[in-house]
PDB file of C-alpha atoms in Angstrom:
ATOM      1  CA  MET O   7     -40.154 -81.037  -5.538  1.00 48.00           C
ATOM      2  CA  ASN O   8     -40.280 -77.848  -4.870  1.00 51.00           C
ATOM      3  CA  ASP O   9     -36.140 -76.945  -3.252  1.00 52.00           C
ATOM      4  CA  PRO O  10     -37.090 -73.638  -0.717  1.00 51.00           C
ATOM      5  CA  GLY O  11     -33.715 -72.662  -0.469  1.00 49.00           C
ATOM      6  CA  GLN O  12     -33.740 -71.522  -4.267  1.00 69.00           C
ATOM      7  CA  ASP O  13     -35.044 -68.414  -6.011  1.00 83.00           C
ATOM      8  CA  LEU O  14     -37.497 -68.801  -9.060  1.00 88.00           C
ATOM      9  CA  GLU O  15     -35.180 -67.930 -12.703  1.00 91.00           C
ATOM     10  CA  LEU O  16     -36.656 -65.185 -13.826  1.00 92.00           C
ATOM     11  CA  ARG O  17     -35.449 -66.889 -17.704  1.00 92.00           C
ATOM     12  CA  LEU O  18     -37.068 -70.402 -16.830  1.00 94.00           C
ATOM     13  CA  VAL O  19     -40.477 -67.846 -16.643  1.00 94.00           C
ATOM     14  CA  ARG O  20     -40.192 -66.359 -19.850  1.00 92.00           C
ATOM     15  CA  TYR O  21     -39.529 -69.399 -21.676  1.00 93.00           C
ATOM     16  CA  PHE O  22     -42.418 -70.677 -20.742  1.00 94.00           C
ATOM     17  CA  THR O  23     -44.367 -67.798 -21.434  1.00 94.00           C
ATOM     18  CA  VAL O  24     -43.169 -68.171 -24.780  1.00 92.00           C
ATOM     19  CA  VAL O  25     -43.487 -71.559 -25.006  1.00 93.00           C
ATOM     20  CA  ALA O  26     -47.602 -70.767 -23.733  1.00 92.00           C
ATOM     21  CA  ALA O  27     -47.957 -68.113 -26.380  1.00 91.00           C
ATOM     22  CA  HIS O  28     -46.893 -69.774 -29.045  1.00 91.00           C
ATOM     23  CA  GLN O  29     -48.612 -73.212 -28.157  1.00 91.00           C
ATOM     24  CA  HIS O  30     -45.354 -75.411 -30.158  1.00 91.00           C
ATOM     25  CA  PHE O  31     -42.425 -75.861 -28.458  1.00 92.00           C
ATOM     26  CA  GLY O  32     -40.510 -76.253 -32.049  1.00 90.00           C
ATOM     27  CA  ARG O  33     -41.866 -72.387 -32.672  1.00 90.00           C
ATOM     28  CA  ALA O  34     -41.098 -71.208 -28.796  1.00 90.00           C
ATOM     29  CA  ALA O  35     -37.033 -72.427 -29.580  1.00 90.00           C
ATOM     30  CA  ALA O  36     -37.089 -70.706 -32.697  1.00 89.00           C
ATOM     31  CA  ASP O  37     -38.692 -67.674 -31.329  1.00 86.00           C
ATOM     32  CA  LEU O  38     -35.567 -68.509 -28.559  1.00 87.00           C
ATOM     33  CA  HIS O  39     -33.229 -69.166 -30.482  1.00 86.00           C
ATOM     34  CA  VAL O  40     -32.694 -72.495 -28.180  1.00 89.00           C
ATOM     35  CA  ALA O  41     -32.646 -76.076 -28.888  1.00 92.00           C
ATOM     36  CA  GLN O  42     -35.525 -76.962 -28.906  1.00 91.00           C
ATOM     37  CA  PRO O  43     -34.164 -80.525 -26.667  1.00 92.00           C
ATOM     38  CA  ALA O  44     -32.578 -77.656 -24.050  1.00 92.00           C
ATOM     39  CA  LEU O  45     -36.388 -75.599 -24.005  1.00 92.00           C
ATOM     40  CA  SER O  46     -37.863 -78.731 -23.010  1.00 93.00           C
ATOM     41  CA  ARG O  47     -35.102 -79.411 -20.075  1.00 94.00           C
ATOM     42  CA  GLN O  48     -35.527 -76.248 -19.030  1.00 94.00           C
ATOM     43  CA  ILE O  49     -39.324 -76.637 -19.486  1.00 93.00           C
ATOM     44  CA  GLN O  50     -39.026 -79.123 -16.636  1.00 94.00           C
ATOM     45  CA  ARG O  51     -36.565 -77.996 -14.685  1.00 93.00           C
ATOM     46  CA  LEU O  52     -39.502 -74.717 -13.551  1.00 94.00           C
ATOM     47  CA  GLU O  53     -41.950 -77.462 -13.814  1.00 94.00           C
ATOM     48  CA  LYS O  54     -39.941 -79.270 -11.271  1.00 93.00           C
ATOM     49  CA  HIS O  55     -38.967 -76.302  -8.608  1.00 93.00           C
ATOM     50  CA  LEU O  56     -42.976 -75.380  -8.992  1.00 93.00           C
ATOM     51  CA  GLY O  57     -43.605 -78.915  -8.473  1.00 93.00           C
ATOM     52  CA  ALA O  58     -46.617 -78.640 -10.747  1.00 94.00           C
ATOM     53  CA  ARG O  59     -46.898 -79.300 -14.482  1.00 94.00           C
ATOM     54  CA  LEU O  60     -47.906 -76.272 -16.266  1.00 95.00           C
ATOM     55  CA  LEU O  61     -47.470 -77.478 -20.016  1.00 94.00           C
ATOM     56  CA  ASP O  62     -49.090 -80.896 -21.905  1.00 93.00           C
ATOM     57  CA  ARG O  63     -48.044 -82.163 -25.222  1.00 89.00           C
ATOM     58  CA  THR O  64     -50.705 -82.776 -27.421  1.00 88.00           C
ATOM     59  CA  PRO O  65     -50.301 -83.917 -31.719  1.00 85.00           C
ATOM     60  CA  GLN O  66     -51.218 -80.115 -32.562  1.00 84.00           C
ATOM     61  CA  GLY O  67     -48.053 -79.097 -29.712  1.00 88.00           C
ATOM     62  CA  THR O  68     -49.121 -78.314 -26.715  1.00 92.00           C
ATOM     63  CA  GLN O  69     -51.202 -76.993 -24.237  1.00 93.00           C
ATOM     64  CA  LEU O  70     -51.702 -75.691 -20.650  1.00 94.00           C
ATOM     65  CA  THR O  71     -52.361 -77.105 -17.790  1.00 95.00           C
ATOM     66  CA  PRO O  72     -55.000 -75.923 -15.132  1.00 95.00           C
ATOM     67  CA  ALA O  73     -52.008 -75.602 -13.048  1.00 95.00           C
ATOM     68  CA  GLY O  74     -50.176 -73.594 -15.954  1.00 93.00           C
ATOM     69  CA  GLN O  75     -53.153 -71.508 -16.655  1.00 94.00           C
ATOM     70  CA  LYS O  76     -52.694 -70.276 -13.318  1.00 95.00           C
ATOM     71  CA  PHE O  77     -49.415 -69.382 -14.082  1.00 95.00           C
ATOM     72  CA  LEU O  78     -49.265 -67.781 -16.448  1.00 94.00           C
ATOM     73  CA  PRO O  79     -50.971 -64.113 -15.844  1.00 94.00           C
ATOM     74  CA  ARG O  80     -48.997 -64.555 -12.703  1.00 94.00           C
ATOM     75  CA  ALA O  81     -45.509 -65.118 -14.469  1.00 93.00           C
ATOM     76  CA  GLN O  82     -46.220 -62.126 -17.157  1.00 93.00           C
ATOM     77  CA  ALA O  83     -47.167 -60.032 -14.296  1.00 94.00           C
ATOM     78  CA  LEU O  84     -43.522 -61.000 -12.315  1.00 93.00           C
ATOM     79  CA  LEU O  85     -41.951 -60.877 -15.640  1.00 91.00           C
ATOM     80  CA  GLN O  86     -43.834 -57.294 -16.700  1.00 91.00           C
ATOM     81  CA  ALA O  87     -42.831 -55.843 -12.832  1.00 92.00           C
ATOM     82  CA  ALA O  88     -39.195 -56.762 -13.316  1.00 89.00           C
ATOM     83  CA  HIS O  89     -38.672 -55.395 -16.523  1.00 84.00           C
ATOM     84  CA  GLN O  90     -40.298 -51.701 -15.095  1.00 86.00           C
ATOM     85  CA  ALA O  91     -37.540 -52.246 -11.731  1.00 86.00           C
ATOM     86  CA  GLU O  92     -34.645 -52.958 -14.269  1.00 80.00           C
ATOM     87  CA  GLN O  93     -36.247 -50.072 -16.057  1.00 76.00           C
ATOM     88  CA  ALA O  94     -36.477 -47.465 -13.164  1.00 76.00           C
ATOM     89  CA  VAL O  95     -33.138 -48.565 -12.879  1.00 75.00           C
ATOM     90  CA  ARG O  96     -31.491 -47.276 -15.996  1.00 68.00           C
ATOM     91  CA  GLU O  97     -33.644 -44.422 -15.997  1.00 66.00           C
ATOM     92  CA  GLN O  98     -32.568 -43.578 -12.595  1.00 65.00           C
ATOM     93  CA  ALA O  99     -28.900 -43.532 -13.499  1.00 62.00           C
ATOM     94  CA  ASN O 100     -29.046 -41.952 -16.852  1.00 60.00           C
ATOM     95  CA  THR O 101     -30.569 -38.772 -15.507  1.00 63.00           C
ATOM     96  CA  GLU O 102     -28.611 -38.634 -12.048  1.00 83.00           C
ATOM     97  CA  ARG O 103     -25.854 -37.662 -14.942  1.00 90.00           C
ATOM     98  CA  ILE O 104     -24.322 -34.906 -15.919  1.00 93.00           C
ATOM     99  CA  THR O 105     -21.348 -32.903 -17.984  1.00 95.00           C
ATOM    100  CA  ILE O 106     -21.239 -29.432 -17.747  1.00 96.00           C
ATOM    101  CA  GLY O 107     -18.937 -26.839 -20.046  1.00 93.00           C
ATOM    102  CA  TYR O 108     -17.315 -23.785 -19.169  1.00 90.00           C
ATOM    103  CA  VAL O 109     -15.080 -21.431 -20.983  1.00 82.00           C
ATOM    104  CA  GLU O 110     -11.694 -20.252 -20.382  1.00 71.00           C
ATOM    105  CA  ASP O 111     -12.110 -17.499 -17.528  1.00 77.00           C
ATOM    106  CA  LEU O 112     -15.002 -18.625 -15.417  1.00 86.00           C
ATOM    107  CA  VAL O 113     -15.310 -20.090 -12.188  1.00 87.00           C
ATOM    108  CA  ILE O 114     -18.116 -22.114 -12.136  1.00 92.00           C
ATOM    109  CA  THR O 115     -17.128 -24.551  -8.689  1.00 92.00           C
ATOM    110  CA  ALA O 116     -19.931 -22.606  -6.190  1.00 93.00           C
ATOM    111  CA  ALA O 117     -22.285 -23.974  -9.003  1.00 95.00           C
ATOM    112  CA  VAL O 118     -20.180 -27.403  -9.373  1.00 96.00           C
ATOM    113  CA  ARG O 119     -20.046 -28.421  -4.609  1.00 95.00           C
ATOM    114  CA  GLU O 120     -23.838 -26.764  -4.357  1.00 96.00           C
ATOM    115  CA  LEU O 121     -25.202 -29.336  -7.191  1.00 96.00           C
ATOM    116  CA  ARG O 122     -23.096 -32.017  -5.272  1.00 95.00           C
ATOM    117  CA  ARG O 123     -24.405 -31.031  -1.986  1.00 95.00           C
ATOM    118  CA  ARG O 124     -27.757 -31.567  -3.218  1.00 94.00           C
ATOM    119  CA  HIS O 125     -27.661 -34.136  -5.178  1.00 93.00           C
ATOM    120  CA  PRO O 126     -24.367 -36.431  -3.623  1.00 91.00           C
ATOM    121  CA  ASP O 127     -25.527 -39.534  -5.723  1.00 87.00           C
ATOM    122  CA  ALA O 128     -24.859 -38.118  -9.222  1.00 91.00           C
ATOM    123  CA  GLU O 129     -22.040 -38.377 -11.531  1.00 91.00           C
ATOM    124  CA  ILE O 130     -21.137 -34.464 -11.823  1.00 94.00           C
ATOM    125  CA  VAL O 131     -18.307 -34.037 -14.975  1.00 94.00           C
ATOM    126  CA  THR O 132     -17.113 -30.459 -15.654  1.00 94.00           C
ATOM    127  CA  ARG O 133     -15.448 -29.712 -19.330  1.00 91.00           C
ATOM    128  CA  TYR O 134     -12.974 -26.990 -19.782  1.00 88.00           C
ATOM    129  CA  LEU O 135     -13.794 -25.853 -23.170  1.00 85.00           C
ATOM    130  CA  SER O 136     -11.843 -23.521 -24.985  1.00 75.00           C
ATOM    131  CA  CYS O 137     -13.232 -20.575 -27.538  1.00 66.00           C
ATOM    132  CA  ARG O 138     -13.135 -22.308 -30.031  1.00 68.00           C
ATOM    133  CA  ASP O 139     -15.493 -25.178 -28.884  1.00 75.00           C
ATOM    134  CA  VAL O 140     -18.356 -23.980 -29.632  1.00 68.00           C
ATOM    135  CA  GLY O 141     -19.942 -27.187 -31.001  1.00 80.00           C
ATOM    136  CA  ALA O 142     -18.911 -29.242 -27.725  1.00 87.00           C
ATOM    137  CA  LEU O 143     -23.310 -27.759 -26.816  1.00 91.00           C
ATOM    138  CA  PRO O 144     -24.764 -29.461 -30.157  1.00 90.00           C
ATOM    139  CA  ASP O 145     -22.370 -31.981 -30.516  1.00 88.00           C
ATOM    140  CA  LYS O 146     -23.991 -33.525 -26.889  1.00 89.00           C
ATOM    141  CA  ARG O 147     -20.158 -33.588 -25.559  1.00 90.00           C
ATOM    142  CA  VAL O 148     -21.818 -31.310 -22.832  1.00 93.00           C
ATOM    143  CA  ASP O 149     -24.848 -30.986 -21.310  1.00 94.00           C
ATOM    144  CA  ALA O 150     -24.917 -27.594 -20.281  1.00 96.00           C
ATOM    145  CA  LEU O 151     -22.591 -24.295 -20.912  1.00 94.00           C
ATOM    146  CA  ILE O 152     -22.121 -21.711 -18.652  1.00 93.00           C
ATOM    147  CA  ALA O 153     -20.669 -19.075 -20.523  1.00 89.00           C
ATOM    148  CA  ARG O 154     -20.883 -15.514 -21.752  1.00 86.00           C
ATOM    149  CA  THR O 155     -23.521 -13.911 -24.028  1.00 83.00           C
ATOM    150  CA  PRO O 156     -23.761 -13.857 -26.566  1.00 81.00           C
ATOM    151  CA  LEU O 157     -22.965 -16.778 -28.019  1.00 83.00           C
ATOM    152  CA  PRO O 158     -23.468 -18.920 -31.539  1.00 81.00           C
ATOM    153  CA  LEU O 159     -25.907 -20.974 -31.429  1.00 84.00           C
ATOM    154  CA  ALA O 160     -29.417 -20.554 -33.066  1.00 85.00           C
ATOM    155  CA  ALA O 161     -31.470 -18.754 -30.030  1.00 85.00           C
ATOM    156  CA  ASP O 162     -34.179 -21.711 -31.549  1.00 88.00           C
ATOM    157  CA  ASP O 163     -31.906 -24.434 -30.607  1.00 91.00           C
ATOM    158  CA  VAL O 164     -31.368 -23.722 -26.714  1.00 93.00           C
ATOM    159  CA  PHE O 165     -32.346 -22.608 -22.976  1.00 94.00           C
ATOM    160  CA  THR O 166     -30.807 -19.877 -21.600  1.00 94.00           C
ATOM    161  CA  THR O 167     -30.760 -18.809 -17.866  1.00 94.00           C
ATOM    162  CA  PRO O 168     -28.793 -15.036 -16.973  1.00 94.00           C
ATOM    163  CA  LEU O 169     -26.787 -15.975 -14.092  1.00 94.00           C
ATOM    164  CA  TYR O 170     -24.807 -12.322 -13.039  1.00 92.00           C
ATOM    165  CA  GLU O 171     -23.628  -9.437 -14.837  1.00 90.00           C
ATOM    166  CA  GLU O 172     -19.682  -7.813 -15.182  1.00 88.00           C
ATOM    167  CA  PRO O 173     -18.807  -4.616 -15.893  1.00 89.00           C
ATOM    168  CA  ARG O 174     -15.946  -4.166 -18.888  1.00 86.00           C
ATOM    169  CA  MET O 175     -12.172  -3.019 -18.635  1.00 87.00           C
ATOM    170  CA  LEU O 176      -9.362  -1.728 -20.463  1.00 87.00           C
ATOM    171  CA  VAL O 177      -6.509  -3.644 -20.510  1.00 88.00           C
ATOM    172  CA  VAL O 178      -3.185  -2.124 -21.758  1.00 86.00           C
ATOM    173  CA  PRO O 179       0.376  -2.311 -21.108  1.00 88.00           C
ATOM    174  CA  ARG O 180       2.516  -0.310 -17.876  1.00 89.00           C
ATOM    175  CA  GLY O 181       2.716   3.120 -19.894  1.00 86.00           C
ATOM    176  CA  HIS O 182       0.128   2.838 -22.106  1.00 86.00           C
ATOM    177  CA  PRO O 183      -1.150   6.676 -22.194  1.00 84.00           C
ATOM    178  CA  LEU O 184      -4.868   5.519 -20.314  1.00 85.00           C
ATOM    179  CA  ALA O 185      -2.591   3.465 -18.049  1.00 88.00           C
ATOM    180  CA  GLY O 186      -3.423   6.430 -15.610  1.00 86.00           C
ATOM    181  CA  ARG O 187      -6.511   6.781 -15.863  1.00 90.00           C
ATOM    182  CA  ALA O 188      -9.237   5.942 -13.083  1.00 92.00           C
ATOM    183  CA  SER O 189     -11.733   5.202 -15.994  1.00 90.00           C
ATOM    184  CA  VAL O 190     -11.743   5.679 -19.329  1.00 88.00           C
ATOM    185  CA  THR O 191     -15.317   5.698 -21.467  1.00 85.00           C
ATOM    186  CA  ALA O 192     -17.366   3.758 -24.092  1.00 78.00           C
ATOM    187  CA  GLU O 193     -16.541   6.656 -26.854  1.00 78.00           C
ATOM    188  CA  GLU O 194     -13.303   7.208 -26.132  1.00 77.00           C
ATOM    189  CA  LEU O 195     -13.303   3.044 -27.344  1.00 73.00           C
ATOM    190  CA  ALA O 196     -15.785   3.893 -29.979  1.00 66.00           C
ATOM    191  CA  GLY O 197     -14.259   1.917 -33.137  1.00 51.00           C
ATOM    192  CA  GLU O 198     -12.291  -0.192 -32.279  1.00 47.00           C
ATOM    193  CA  LYS O 199     -11.596  -3.398 -34.025  1.00 42.00           C
ATOM    194  CA  ALA O 200     -12.661  -7.055 -32.978  1.00 37.00           C
ATOM    195  CA  ALA O 201     -10.991 -10.114 -33.159  1.00 34.00           C
ATOM    196  CA  PRO O 202     -12.736 -12.097 -30.197  1.00 38.00           C
ATOM    197  CA  CYS O 203     -13.232 -15.638 -28.988  1.00 39.00           C
ATOM    198  CA  ALA O 204     -16.471 -17.069 -30.358  1.00 33.00           C
ATOM    199  CA  PHE O 205     -17.719 -17.249 -26.523  1.00 38.00           C
ATOM    200  CA  GLU O 206     -16.958 -13.972 -26.247  1.00 42.00           C
ATOM    201  CA  THR O 207     -19.149 -10.277 -26.570  1.00 39.00           C
ATOM    202  CA  ALA O 208     -18.452  -9.491 -30.251  1.00 41.00           C
ATOM    203  CA  ASP O 209     -18.922  -5.950 -29.682  1.00 39.00           C
ATOM    204  CA  TRP O 210     -17.230  -5.660 -26.296  1.00 38.00           C
ATOM    205  CA  THR O 211     -14.354  -7.931 -25.528  1.00 46.00           C
ATOM    206  CA  SER O 212     -12.190  -6.739 -28.021  1.00 49.00           C
ATOM    207  CA  TYR O 213      -8.223  -6.717 -29.297  1.00 48.00           C
ATOM    208  CA  ARG O 214      -7.988  -4.241 -30.894  1.00 50.00           C
ATOM    209  CA  ILE O 215      -4.063  -4.864 -32.737  1.00 47.00           C
ATOM    210  CA  LEU O 216      -1.822  -2.221 -34.080  1.00 50.00           C
ATOM    211  CA  GLY O 217       0.541  -0.949 -36.041  1.00 47.00           C
ATOM    212  CA  ALA O 218       1.553  -3.692 -38.510  1.00 45.00           C
ATOM    213  CA  ASP O 219      -0.345  -6.617 -39.239  1.00 51.00           C
ATOM    214  CA  VAL O 220       0.179 -10.111 -37.025  1.00 50.00           C
ATOM    215  CA  PRO O 221      -0.659 -13.480 -37.784  1.00 53.00           C
ATOM    216  CA  THR O 222      -3.835 -14.443 -35.827  1.00 56.00           C
ATOM    217  CA  ILE O 223      -4.058 -15.094 -32.393  1.00 57.00           C
ATOM    218  CA  GLU O 224      -5.086 -18.462 -31.054  1.00 59.00           C
ATOM    219  CA  SER O 225      -4.125 -18.327 -27.578  1.00 70.00           C
ATOM    220  CA  TYR O 226      -5.253 -15.905 -24.524  1.00 73.00           C
ATOM    221  CA  GLU O 227      -2.071 -16.217 -23.365  1.00 78.00           C
ATOM    222  CA  ASP O 228      -0.468 -15.194 -27.076  1.00 78.00           C
ATOM    223  CA  LYS O 229      -2.999 -12.009 -26.921  1.00 78.00           C
ATOM    224  CA  LEU O 230      -1.818 -11.273 -23.587  1.00 81.00           C
ATOM    225  CA  GLU O 231       1.998 -11.138 -24.628  1.00 83.00           C
ATOM    226  CA  LEU O 232       0.343  -9.260 -27.980  1.00 81.00           C
ATOM    227  CA  ILE O 233      -1.192  -6.434 -25.049  1.00 82.00           C
ATOM    228  CA  ALA O 234       2.248  -6.169 -23.522  1.00 84.00           C
ATOM    229  CA  SER O 235       4.741  -6.085 -26.296  1.00 82.00           C
ATOM    230  CA  GLY O 236       2.412  -2.417 -27.137  1.00 80.00           C
ATOM    231  CA  ARG O 237       0.913  -4.491 -30.777  1.00 79.00           C
ATOM    232  CA  ALA O 238      -2.974  -4.741 -29.391  1.00 77.00           C
ATOM    233  CA  ILE O 239      -5.148  -3.450 -26.408  1.00 79.00           C
ATOM    234  CA  ALA O 240      -8.506  -5.218 -25.010  1.00 82.00           C
ATOM    235  CA  VAL O 241     -11.715  -4.945 -23.502  1.00 84.00           C
ATOM    236  CA  LEU O 242     -12.419  -7.551 -21.741  1.00 84.00           C
ATOM    237  CA  PRO O 243     -14.651  -8.422 -18.196  1.00 86.00           C
ATOM    238  CA  VAL O 244     -13.462  -7.748 -15.343  1.00 83.00           C
ATOM    239  CA  GLY O 245     -14.146 -11.121 -13.845  1.00 82.00           C
ATOM    240  CA  ASP O 246     -11.325 -12.303 -16.057  1.00 82.00           C
ATOM    241  CA  ARG O 247      -8.769 -11.829 -13.755  1.00 79.00           C
ATOM    242  CA  ARG O 248      -6.413 -13.609 -16.216  1.00 77.00           C
ATOM    243  CA  SER O 249      -4.815 -10.431 -16.812  1.00 74.00           C
ATOM    244  CA  SER O 250      -4.097  -9.481 -13.407  1.00 77.00           C
ATOM    245  CA  LEU O 251      -1.258 -11.988 -13.286  1.00 75.00           C
ATOM    246  CA  ARG O 252       1.216  -9.818 -16.020  1.00 82.00           C
ATOM    247  CA  PRO O 253       2.966  -8.019 -14.218  1.00 87.00           C
ATOM    248  CA  ASN O 254       3.226  -5.517 -17.384  1.00 88.00           C
ATOM    249  CA  LEU O 255      -0.244  -5.394 -18.299  1.00 89.00           C
ATOM    250  CA  VAL O 256      -2.636  -2.280 -16.449  1.00 89.00           C
ATOM    251  CA  THR O 257      -6.589  -2.708 -16.377  1.00 89.00           C
ATOM    252  CA  VAL O 258      -9.173   0.475 -16.628  1.00 90.00           C
ATOM    253  CA  PRO O 259     -12.924   0.033 -15.844  1.00 90.00           C
ATOM    254  CA  VAL O 260     -14.796   1.133 -18.886  1.00 88.00           C
ATOM    255  CA  GLU O 261     -17.710   3.766 -18.661  1.00 89.00           C
ATOM    256  CA  GLY O 262     -20.789   3.363 -20.226  1.00 83.00           C
ATOM    257  CA  ALA O 263     -20.209  -0.432 -21.864  1.00 81.00           C
ATOM    258  CA  PRO O 264     -22.742  -2.554 -22.316  1.00 83.00           C
ATOM    259  CA  PRO O 265     -22.363  -5.472 -19.382  1.00 86.00           C
ATOM    260  CA  SER O 266     -20.563  -9.167 -19.974  1.00 86.00           C
ATOM    261  CA  GLN O 267     -23.324 -11.541 -19.214  1.00 89.00           C
ATOM    262  CA  VAL O 268     -23.110 -14.983 -17.854  1.00 91.00           C
ATOM    263  CA  VAL O 269     -24.995 -17.518 -18.356  1.00 93.00           C
ATOM    264  CA  LEU O 270     -26.443 -21.455 -19.046  1.00 95.00           C
ATOM    265  CA  VAL O 271     -27.498 -22.495 -21.398  1.00 95.00           C
ATOM    266  CA  SER O 272     -29.531 -26.287 -22.736  1.00 95.00           C
ATOM    267  CA  ARG O 273     -30.070 -28.286 -25.663  1.00 94.00           C
ATOM    268  CA  LYS O 274     -34.330 -27.118 -26.433  1.00 93.00           C
ATOM    269  CA  GLY O 275     -36.049 -29.860 -24.544  1.00 90.00           C
ATOM    270  CA  ASP O 276     -33.763 -32.007 -23.435  1.00 90.00           C
ATOM    271  CA  PRO O 277     -35.000 -34.535 -20.239  1.00 88.00           C
ATOM    272  CA  ASN O 278     -31.977 -34.714 -17.598  1.00 90.00           C
ATOM    273  CA  PRO O 279     -33.907 -33.800 -14.503  1.00 90.00           C
ATOM    274  CA  MET O 280     -29.976 -32.433 -14.248  1.00 93.00           C
ATOM    275  CA  ILE O 281     -30.124 -29.637 -16.040  1.00 95.00           C
ATOM    276  CA  ARG O 282     -32.850 -27.949 -14.174  1.00 94.00           C
ATOM    277  CA  ASN O 283     -30.262 -28.784 -10.565  1.00 95.00           C
ATOM    278  CA  LEU O 284     -27.507 -27.189 -12.368  1.00 96.00           C
ATOM    279  CA  ARG O 285     -29.923 -24.235 -13.644  1.00 95.00           C
ATOM    280  CA  LEU O 286     -30.728 -23.763  -9.370  1.00 95.00           C
ATOM    281  CA  ALA O 287     -27.711 -24.451  -7.556  1.00 96.00           C
ATOM    282  CA  ALA O 288     -26.090 -22.283  -9.999  1.00 95.00           C
ATOM    283  CA  LYS O 289     -28.476 -19.741  -9.766  1.00 93.00           C
ATOM    284  CA  ALA O 290     -29.010 -19.954  -6.242  1.00 93.00           C
ATOM    285  CA  VAL O 291     -24.686 -19.763  -5.518  1.00 93.00           C
ATOM    286  CA  LEU O 292     -23.327 -17.795  -8.741  1.00 86.00           C
ATOM    287  CA  THR O 293     -24.492 -14.425  -8.780  1.00 76.00           C
ATOM    288  CA  THR O 294     -22.348 -12.104  -8.416  1.00 67.00           C
ATOM    289  CA  PRO O 295     -17.964 -12.957 -10.343  1.00 59.00           C
ATOM    290  CA  ALA O 296     -16.675 -13.220  -6.895  1.00 50.00           C
ATOM    291  CA  ALA O 297     -19.285 -16.257  -6.412  1.00 46.00           C
TER     292      ALA O 297
END
């Protein structure tokens, strides 16, 4: 008899639908990768729980009893509903997750805080990227990237959202002829040789090496040391405040230089809705360098 305190097991329901489809215990057992005697016992458990015989054995295999005929469409609907419920939860779990990459000097705390406020149950991860991590977005190590343009990414492969712009500044060592100026012009800096980070603007974020050749410099701190020693000058966005931590460096506004643009970039066609949510949050709060 049916035990009202025991729930109906979906596994047994699935076994029944497979036997009903094959109309044969042996073929159903092979399909389910279980032994035939074990399958027979599971069907008997289901029949005992329901209080009715569902299948009759025949010389040709099995056939549904009237109770089985009535139960079959409901069993199939029950399994379908369970599958849809599982998929909905899995999709929700997958879409409520995002990894946000950001590069070196940018501060994205306000955008992340706003995104978490709007989506408190989402899993939001941030990942600091150096200027050499250019493949993080196409390699799917991050879902979105906040960085400065231009980026070494094909325009056809990414969706770009402008966030804000920053003017430029010159960084020189104390005692440099330009260190005491109120500003310098873009024309005065024309012709500077650039050795920029891959995430930085090739035209205007530059490090000009002065004098003798030096080895390739990849570390930002080593670049600042090179400037402080008088062997280089740099043009940087004013939002890059790392040089201000060095008392032996001076910044001078640059007039007439194109601004540095901070953007949010994602892969085209990415269905993750958290990317759109991040875009809305970032546009709401990342509107100035001080945001």
